[in-house]
Tab-separated table of N, CA and C in Angstrom:
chain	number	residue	atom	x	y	z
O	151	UNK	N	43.975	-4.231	-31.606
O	151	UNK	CA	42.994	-5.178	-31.099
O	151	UNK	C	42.931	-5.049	-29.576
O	152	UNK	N	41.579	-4.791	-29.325
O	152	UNK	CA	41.559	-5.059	-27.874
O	152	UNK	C	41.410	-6.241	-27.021
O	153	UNK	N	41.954	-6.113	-25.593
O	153	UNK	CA	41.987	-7.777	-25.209
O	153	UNK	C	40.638	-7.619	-24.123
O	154	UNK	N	40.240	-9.003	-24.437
O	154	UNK	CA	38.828	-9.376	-24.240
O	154	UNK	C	38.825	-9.829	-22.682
O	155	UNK	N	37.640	-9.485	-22.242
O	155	UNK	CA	37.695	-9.591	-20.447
O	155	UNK	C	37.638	-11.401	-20.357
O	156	UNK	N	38.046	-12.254	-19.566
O	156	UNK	CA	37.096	-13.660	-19.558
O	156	UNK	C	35.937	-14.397	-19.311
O	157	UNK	N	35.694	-15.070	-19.668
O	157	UNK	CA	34.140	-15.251	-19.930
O	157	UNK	C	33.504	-15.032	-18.485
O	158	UNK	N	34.170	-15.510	-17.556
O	158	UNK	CA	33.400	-14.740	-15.828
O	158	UNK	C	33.258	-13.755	-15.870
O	159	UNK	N	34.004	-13.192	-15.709
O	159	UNK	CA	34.501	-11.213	-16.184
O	159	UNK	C	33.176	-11.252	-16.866
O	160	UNK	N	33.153	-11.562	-17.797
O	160	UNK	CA	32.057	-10.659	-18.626
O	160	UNK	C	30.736	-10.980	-18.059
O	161	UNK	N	30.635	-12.054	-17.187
O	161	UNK	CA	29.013	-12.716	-17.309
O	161	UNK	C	29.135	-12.088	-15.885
O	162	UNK	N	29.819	-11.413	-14.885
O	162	UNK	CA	29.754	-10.834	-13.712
O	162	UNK	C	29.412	-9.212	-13.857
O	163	UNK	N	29.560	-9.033	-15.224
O	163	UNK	CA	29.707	-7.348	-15.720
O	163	UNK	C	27.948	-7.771	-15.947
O	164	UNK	N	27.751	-8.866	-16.439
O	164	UNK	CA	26.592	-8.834	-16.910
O	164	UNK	C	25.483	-8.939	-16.149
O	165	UNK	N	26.130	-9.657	-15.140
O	165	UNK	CA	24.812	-9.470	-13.741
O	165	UNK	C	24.895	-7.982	-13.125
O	166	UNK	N	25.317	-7.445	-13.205
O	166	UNK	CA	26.128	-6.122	-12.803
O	166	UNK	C	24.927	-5.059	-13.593
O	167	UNK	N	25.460	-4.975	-15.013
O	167	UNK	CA	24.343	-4.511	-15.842
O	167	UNK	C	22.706	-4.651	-15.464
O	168	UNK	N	22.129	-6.481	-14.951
O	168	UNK	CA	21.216	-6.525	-15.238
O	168	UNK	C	20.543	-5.955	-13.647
O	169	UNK	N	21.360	-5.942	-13.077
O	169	UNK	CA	20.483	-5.516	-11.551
O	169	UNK	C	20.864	-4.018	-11.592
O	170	UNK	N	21.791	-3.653	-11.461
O	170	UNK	CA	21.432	-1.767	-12.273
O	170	UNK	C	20.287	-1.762	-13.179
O	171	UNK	N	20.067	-2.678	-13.958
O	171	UNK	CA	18.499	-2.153	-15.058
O	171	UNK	C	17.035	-2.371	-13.816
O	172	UNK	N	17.439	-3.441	-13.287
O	172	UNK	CA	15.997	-3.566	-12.198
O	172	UNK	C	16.039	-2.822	-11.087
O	173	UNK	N	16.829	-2.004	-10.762
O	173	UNK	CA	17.064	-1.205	-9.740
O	173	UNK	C	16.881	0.178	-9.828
O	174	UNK	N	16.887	0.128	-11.168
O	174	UNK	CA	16.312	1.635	-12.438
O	174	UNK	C	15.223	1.688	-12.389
O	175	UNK	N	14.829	0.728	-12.992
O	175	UNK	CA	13.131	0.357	-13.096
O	175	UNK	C	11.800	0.184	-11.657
O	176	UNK	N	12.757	-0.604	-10.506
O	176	UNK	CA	11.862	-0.193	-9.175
O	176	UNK	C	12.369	1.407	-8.781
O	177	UNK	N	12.852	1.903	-9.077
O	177	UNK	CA	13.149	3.377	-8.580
O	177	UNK	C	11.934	4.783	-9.716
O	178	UNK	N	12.615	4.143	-11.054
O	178	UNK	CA	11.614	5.007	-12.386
O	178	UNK	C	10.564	4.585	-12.097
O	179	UNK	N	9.590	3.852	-12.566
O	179	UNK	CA	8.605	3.615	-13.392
O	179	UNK	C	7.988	2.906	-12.124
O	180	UNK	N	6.507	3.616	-11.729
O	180	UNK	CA	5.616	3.698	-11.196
O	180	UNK	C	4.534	2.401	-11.112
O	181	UNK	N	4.640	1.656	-11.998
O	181	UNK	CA	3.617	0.649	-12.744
O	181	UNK	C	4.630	-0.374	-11.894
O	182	UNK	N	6.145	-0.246	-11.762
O	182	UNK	CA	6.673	-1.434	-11.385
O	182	UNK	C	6.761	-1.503	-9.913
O	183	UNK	N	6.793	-0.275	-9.965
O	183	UNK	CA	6.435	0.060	-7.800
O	183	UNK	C	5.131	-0.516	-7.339
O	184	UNK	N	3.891	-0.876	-8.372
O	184	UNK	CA	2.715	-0.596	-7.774
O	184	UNK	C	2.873	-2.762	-7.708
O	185	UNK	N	3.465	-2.680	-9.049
O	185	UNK	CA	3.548	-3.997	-8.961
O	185	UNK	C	4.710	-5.098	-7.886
O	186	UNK	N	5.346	-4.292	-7.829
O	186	UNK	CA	6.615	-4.864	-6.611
O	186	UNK	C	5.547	-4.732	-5.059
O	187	UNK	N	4.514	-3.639	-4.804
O	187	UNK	CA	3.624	-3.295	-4.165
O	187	UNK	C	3.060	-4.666	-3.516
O	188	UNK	N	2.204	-5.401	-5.151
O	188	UNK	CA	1.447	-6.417	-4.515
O	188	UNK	C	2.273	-7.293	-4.806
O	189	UNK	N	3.481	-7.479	-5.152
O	189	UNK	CA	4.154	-8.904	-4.644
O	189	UNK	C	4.389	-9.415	-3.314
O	190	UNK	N	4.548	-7.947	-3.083
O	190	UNK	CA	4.970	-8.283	-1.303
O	190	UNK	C	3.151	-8.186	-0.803
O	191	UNK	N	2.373	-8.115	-1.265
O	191	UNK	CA	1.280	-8.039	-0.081
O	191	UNK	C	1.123	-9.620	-0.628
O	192	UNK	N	1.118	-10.469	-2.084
O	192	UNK	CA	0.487	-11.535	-2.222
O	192	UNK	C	1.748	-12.226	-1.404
O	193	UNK	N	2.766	-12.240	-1.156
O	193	UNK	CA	4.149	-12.617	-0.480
O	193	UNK	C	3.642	-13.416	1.105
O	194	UNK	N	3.306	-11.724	1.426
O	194	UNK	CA	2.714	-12.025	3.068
O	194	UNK	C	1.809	-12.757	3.174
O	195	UNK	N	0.783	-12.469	2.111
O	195	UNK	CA	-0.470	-13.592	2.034
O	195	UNK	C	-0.347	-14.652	1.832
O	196	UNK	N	0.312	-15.347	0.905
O	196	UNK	CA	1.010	-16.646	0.993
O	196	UNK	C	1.501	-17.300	2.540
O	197	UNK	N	2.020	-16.421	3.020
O	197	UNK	CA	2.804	-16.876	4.401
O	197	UNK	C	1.632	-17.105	5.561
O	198	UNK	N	0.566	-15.975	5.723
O	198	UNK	CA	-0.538	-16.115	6.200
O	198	UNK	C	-1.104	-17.563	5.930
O	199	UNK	N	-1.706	-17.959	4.854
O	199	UNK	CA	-2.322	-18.840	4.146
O	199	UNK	C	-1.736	-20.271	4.095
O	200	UNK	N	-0.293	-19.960	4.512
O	200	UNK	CA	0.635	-21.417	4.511
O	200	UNK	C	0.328	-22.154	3.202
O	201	UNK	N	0.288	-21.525	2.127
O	201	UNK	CA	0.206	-21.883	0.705
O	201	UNK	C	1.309	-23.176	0.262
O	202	UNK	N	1.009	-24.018	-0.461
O	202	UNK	CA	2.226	-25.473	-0.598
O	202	UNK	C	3.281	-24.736	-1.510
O	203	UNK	N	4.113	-25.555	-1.208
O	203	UNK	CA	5.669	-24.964	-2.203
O	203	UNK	C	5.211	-25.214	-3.871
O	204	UNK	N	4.140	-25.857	-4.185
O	204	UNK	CA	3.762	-25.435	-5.742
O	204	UNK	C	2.967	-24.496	-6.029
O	205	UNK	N	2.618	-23.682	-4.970
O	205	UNK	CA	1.493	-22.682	-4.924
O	205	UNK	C	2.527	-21.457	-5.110
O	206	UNK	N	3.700	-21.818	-4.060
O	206	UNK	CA	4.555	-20.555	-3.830
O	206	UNK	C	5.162	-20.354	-5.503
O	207	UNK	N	6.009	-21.659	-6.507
O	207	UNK	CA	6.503	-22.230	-7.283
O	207	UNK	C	5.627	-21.146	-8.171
O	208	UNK	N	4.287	-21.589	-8.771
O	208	UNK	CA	3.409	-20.531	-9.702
O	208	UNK	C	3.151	-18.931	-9.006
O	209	UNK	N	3.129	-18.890	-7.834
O	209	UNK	CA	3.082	-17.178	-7.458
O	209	UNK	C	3.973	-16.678	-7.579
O	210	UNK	N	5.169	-17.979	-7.659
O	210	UNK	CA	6.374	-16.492	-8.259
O	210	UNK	C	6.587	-16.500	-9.168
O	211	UNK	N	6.207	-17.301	-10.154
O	211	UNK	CA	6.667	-17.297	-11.573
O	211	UNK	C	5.587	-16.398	-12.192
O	212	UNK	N	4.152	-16.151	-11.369
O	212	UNK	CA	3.434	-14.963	-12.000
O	212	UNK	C	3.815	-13.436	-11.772
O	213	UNK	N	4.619	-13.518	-10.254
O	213	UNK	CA	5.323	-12.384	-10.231
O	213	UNK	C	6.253	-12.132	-10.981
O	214	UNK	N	7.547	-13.053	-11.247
O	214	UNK	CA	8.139	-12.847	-12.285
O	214	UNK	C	8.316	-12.229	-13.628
O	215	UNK	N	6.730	-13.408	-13.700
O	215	UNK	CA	6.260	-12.986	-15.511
O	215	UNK	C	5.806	-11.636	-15.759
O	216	UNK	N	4.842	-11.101	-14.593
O	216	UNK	CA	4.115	-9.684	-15.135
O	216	UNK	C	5.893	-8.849	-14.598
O	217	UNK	N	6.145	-9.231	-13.671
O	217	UNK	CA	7.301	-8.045	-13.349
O	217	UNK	C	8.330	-7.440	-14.648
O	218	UNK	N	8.760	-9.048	-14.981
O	218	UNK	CA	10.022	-9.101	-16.684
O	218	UNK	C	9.155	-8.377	-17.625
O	219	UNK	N	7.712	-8.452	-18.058
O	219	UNK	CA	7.195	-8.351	-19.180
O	219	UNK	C	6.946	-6.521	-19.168
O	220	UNK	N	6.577	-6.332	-17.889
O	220	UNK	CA	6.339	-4.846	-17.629
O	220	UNK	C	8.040	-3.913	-17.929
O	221	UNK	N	8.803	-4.880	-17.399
O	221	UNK	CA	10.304	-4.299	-17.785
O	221	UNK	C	10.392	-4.142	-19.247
O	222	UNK	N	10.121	-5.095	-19.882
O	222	UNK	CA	9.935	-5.119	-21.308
O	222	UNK	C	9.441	-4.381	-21.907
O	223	UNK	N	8.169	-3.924	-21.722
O	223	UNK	CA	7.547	-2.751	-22.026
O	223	UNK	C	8.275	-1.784	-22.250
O	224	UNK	N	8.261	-1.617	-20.830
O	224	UNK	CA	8.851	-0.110	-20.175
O	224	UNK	C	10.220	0.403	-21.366
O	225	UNK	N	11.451	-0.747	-21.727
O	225	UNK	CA	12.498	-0.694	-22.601
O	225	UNK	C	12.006	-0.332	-24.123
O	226	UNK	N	10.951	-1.047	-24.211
O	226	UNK	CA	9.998	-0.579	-25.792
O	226	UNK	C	9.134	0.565	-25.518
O	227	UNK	N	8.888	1.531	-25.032
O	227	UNK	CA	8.236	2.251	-24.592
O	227	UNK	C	9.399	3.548	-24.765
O	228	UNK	N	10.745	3.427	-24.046
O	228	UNK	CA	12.000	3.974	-24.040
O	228	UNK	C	12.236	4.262	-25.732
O	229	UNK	N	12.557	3.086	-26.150
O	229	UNK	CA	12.967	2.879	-27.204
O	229	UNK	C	12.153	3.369	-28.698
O	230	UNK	N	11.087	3.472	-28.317
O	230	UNK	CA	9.990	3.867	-29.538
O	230	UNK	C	10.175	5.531	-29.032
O	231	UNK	N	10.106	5.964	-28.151
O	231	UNK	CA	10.332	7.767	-27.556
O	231	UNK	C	11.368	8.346	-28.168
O	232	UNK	N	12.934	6.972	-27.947
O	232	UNK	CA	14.281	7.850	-29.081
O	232	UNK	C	13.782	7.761	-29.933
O	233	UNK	N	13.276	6.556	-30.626
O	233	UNK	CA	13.344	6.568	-32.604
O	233	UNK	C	12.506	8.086	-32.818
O	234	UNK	N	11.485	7.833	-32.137
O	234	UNK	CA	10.407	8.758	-32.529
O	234	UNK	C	9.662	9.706	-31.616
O	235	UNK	N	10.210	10.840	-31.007
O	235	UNK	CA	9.901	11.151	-30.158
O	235	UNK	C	8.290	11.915	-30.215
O	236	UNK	N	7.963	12.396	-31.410
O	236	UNK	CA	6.967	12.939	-31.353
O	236	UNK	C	5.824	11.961	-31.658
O	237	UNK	N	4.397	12.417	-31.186
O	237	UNK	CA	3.344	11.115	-31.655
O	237	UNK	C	3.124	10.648	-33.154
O	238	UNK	N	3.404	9.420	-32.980
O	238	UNK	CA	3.436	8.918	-34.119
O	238	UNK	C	2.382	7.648	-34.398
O	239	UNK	N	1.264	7.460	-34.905
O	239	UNK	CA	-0.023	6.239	-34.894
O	239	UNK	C	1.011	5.068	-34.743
O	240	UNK	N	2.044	4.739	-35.719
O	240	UNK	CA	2.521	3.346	-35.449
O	240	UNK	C	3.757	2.972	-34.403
O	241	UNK	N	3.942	4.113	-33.743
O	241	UNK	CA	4.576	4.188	-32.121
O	241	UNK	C	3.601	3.831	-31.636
O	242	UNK	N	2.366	4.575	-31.306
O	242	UNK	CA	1.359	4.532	-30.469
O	242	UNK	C	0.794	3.313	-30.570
O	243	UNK	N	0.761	2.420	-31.856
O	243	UNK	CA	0.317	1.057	-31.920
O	243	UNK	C	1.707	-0.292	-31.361
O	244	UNK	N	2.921	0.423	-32.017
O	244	UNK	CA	3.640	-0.748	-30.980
O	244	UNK	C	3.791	-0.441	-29.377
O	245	UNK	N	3.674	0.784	-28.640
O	245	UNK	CA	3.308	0.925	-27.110
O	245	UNK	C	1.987	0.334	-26.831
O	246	UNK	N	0.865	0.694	-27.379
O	246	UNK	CA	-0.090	-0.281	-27.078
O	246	UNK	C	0.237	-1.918	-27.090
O	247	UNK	N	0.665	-2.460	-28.398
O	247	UNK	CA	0.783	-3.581	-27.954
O	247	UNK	C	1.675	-4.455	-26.590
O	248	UNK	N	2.688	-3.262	-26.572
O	248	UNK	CA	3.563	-3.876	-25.744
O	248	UNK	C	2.775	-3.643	-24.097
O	249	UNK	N	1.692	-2.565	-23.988
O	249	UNK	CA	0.815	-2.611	-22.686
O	249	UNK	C	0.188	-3.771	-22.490
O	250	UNK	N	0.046	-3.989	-23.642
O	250	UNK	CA	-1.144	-5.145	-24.127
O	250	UNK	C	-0.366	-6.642	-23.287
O	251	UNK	N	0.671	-6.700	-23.249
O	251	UNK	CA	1.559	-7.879	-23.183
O	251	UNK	C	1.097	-7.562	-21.935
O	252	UNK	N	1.566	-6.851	-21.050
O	252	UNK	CA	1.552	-6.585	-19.771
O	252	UNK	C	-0.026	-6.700	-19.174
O	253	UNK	N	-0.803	-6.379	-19.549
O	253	UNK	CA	-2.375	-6.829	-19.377
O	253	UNK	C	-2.331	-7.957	-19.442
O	254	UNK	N	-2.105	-8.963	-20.238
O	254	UNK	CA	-2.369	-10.468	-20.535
O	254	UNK	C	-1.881	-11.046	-19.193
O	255	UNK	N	-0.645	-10.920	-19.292
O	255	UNK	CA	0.123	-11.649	-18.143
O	255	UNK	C	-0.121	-10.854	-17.025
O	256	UNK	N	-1.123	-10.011	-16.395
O	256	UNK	CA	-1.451	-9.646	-14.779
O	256	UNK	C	-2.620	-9.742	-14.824
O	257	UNK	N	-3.913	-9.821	-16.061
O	257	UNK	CA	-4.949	-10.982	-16.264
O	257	UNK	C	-4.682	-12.392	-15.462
O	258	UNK	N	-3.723	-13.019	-16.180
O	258	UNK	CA	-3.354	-14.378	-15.620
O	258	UNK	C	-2.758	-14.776	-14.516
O	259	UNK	N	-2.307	-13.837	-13.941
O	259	UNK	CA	-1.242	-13.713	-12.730
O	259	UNK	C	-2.794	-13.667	-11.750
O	260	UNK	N	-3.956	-12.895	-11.899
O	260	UNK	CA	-4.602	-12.396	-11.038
O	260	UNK	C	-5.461	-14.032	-11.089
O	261	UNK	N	-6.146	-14.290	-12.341
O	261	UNK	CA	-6.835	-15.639	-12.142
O	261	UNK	C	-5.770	-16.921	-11.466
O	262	UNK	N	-4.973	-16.548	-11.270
O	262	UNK	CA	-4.001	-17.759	-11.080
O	262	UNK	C	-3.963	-17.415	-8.989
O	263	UNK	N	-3.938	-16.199	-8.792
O	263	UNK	CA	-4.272	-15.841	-7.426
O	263	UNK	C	-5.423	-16.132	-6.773
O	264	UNK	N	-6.329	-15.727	-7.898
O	264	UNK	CA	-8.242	-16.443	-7.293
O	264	UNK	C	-8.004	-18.057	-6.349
O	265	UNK	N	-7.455	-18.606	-7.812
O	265	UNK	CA	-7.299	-19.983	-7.722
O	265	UNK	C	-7.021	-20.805	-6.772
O	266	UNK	N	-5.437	-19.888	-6.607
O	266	UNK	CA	-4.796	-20.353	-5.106
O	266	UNK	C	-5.637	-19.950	-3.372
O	267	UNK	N	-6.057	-18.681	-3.616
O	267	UNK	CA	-6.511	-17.901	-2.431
O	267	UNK	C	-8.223	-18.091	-2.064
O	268	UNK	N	-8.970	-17.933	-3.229
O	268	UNK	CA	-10.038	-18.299	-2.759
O	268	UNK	C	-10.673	-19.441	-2.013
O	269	UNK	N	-10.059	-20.782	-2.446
O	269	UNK	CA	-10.425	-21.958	-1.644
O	269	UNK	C	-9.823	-21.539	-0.207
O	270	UNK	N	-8.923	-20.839	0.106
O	270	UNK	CA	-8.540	-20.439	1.771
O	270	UNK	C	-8.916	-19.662	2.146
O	271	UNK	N	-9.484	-18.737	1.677
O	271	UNK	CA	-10.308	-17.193	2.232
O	271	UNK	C	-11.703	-17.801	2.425
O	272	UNK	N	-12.199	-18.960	1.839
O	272	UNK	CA	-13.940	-19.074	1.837
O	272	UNK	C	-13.836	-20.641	2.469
């Protein structure tokens, strides 16, 4: 039997793990560069704009959301390539859907930017 790390130990291995995976992902995958891209330009714009702390509160939770969901992808995207590396229609239909996720939520991320920015730009 092996002896088990303690529950810090493990949940410090585990932050450990999870910022090596996002540190993978802004380095790999192109879609998350473009998107880390306009966080920082809507970032600065916020600061420009002197946006209220519930404005800031939903711009980051839309950054958040498309950022996690695109990670998500990206892992199902990975993951459908081992099972099945060659083209396969019902790979190609769960990668679509999982793009699909990622469309929805930078749809909403973007109307949720109108929202905030247009009443200060006009």
């Amino acid at each position: 039997m092996t002896k088990k790390d303690p529950f810090v130990i493990n949940r410090l291995k585990s932050i450990g793990y999870a910022f090596k995976g996002a540190l993978l992902l802004l380095k790999t995958e192109a879609s998350i560069k473009i998107q880390f891209a306009i966080a920082l330009i809507v970032t600065f714009i916020g600061f420009y704009y002197e946006i209220s702390s519930t404005e800031w509160m939903i711009q980051l939770l839309c950054i958040g959301v498309v950022m996690s969901v695109e990670g998500v992808n990206t892992a199902i995207e990975a993951i459908a390539d081992f099972i099945h590396p060659e083209h396969h229609n019902k790979i190609g239909l769960i990668k679509d859907i999982a793009a699909g996720a990622v469309f929805i939520a930078s749809i909403f991320a973007i109307i949720v930017g109108f929202i905030i920015y247009i009443p200060k730009i006009f």
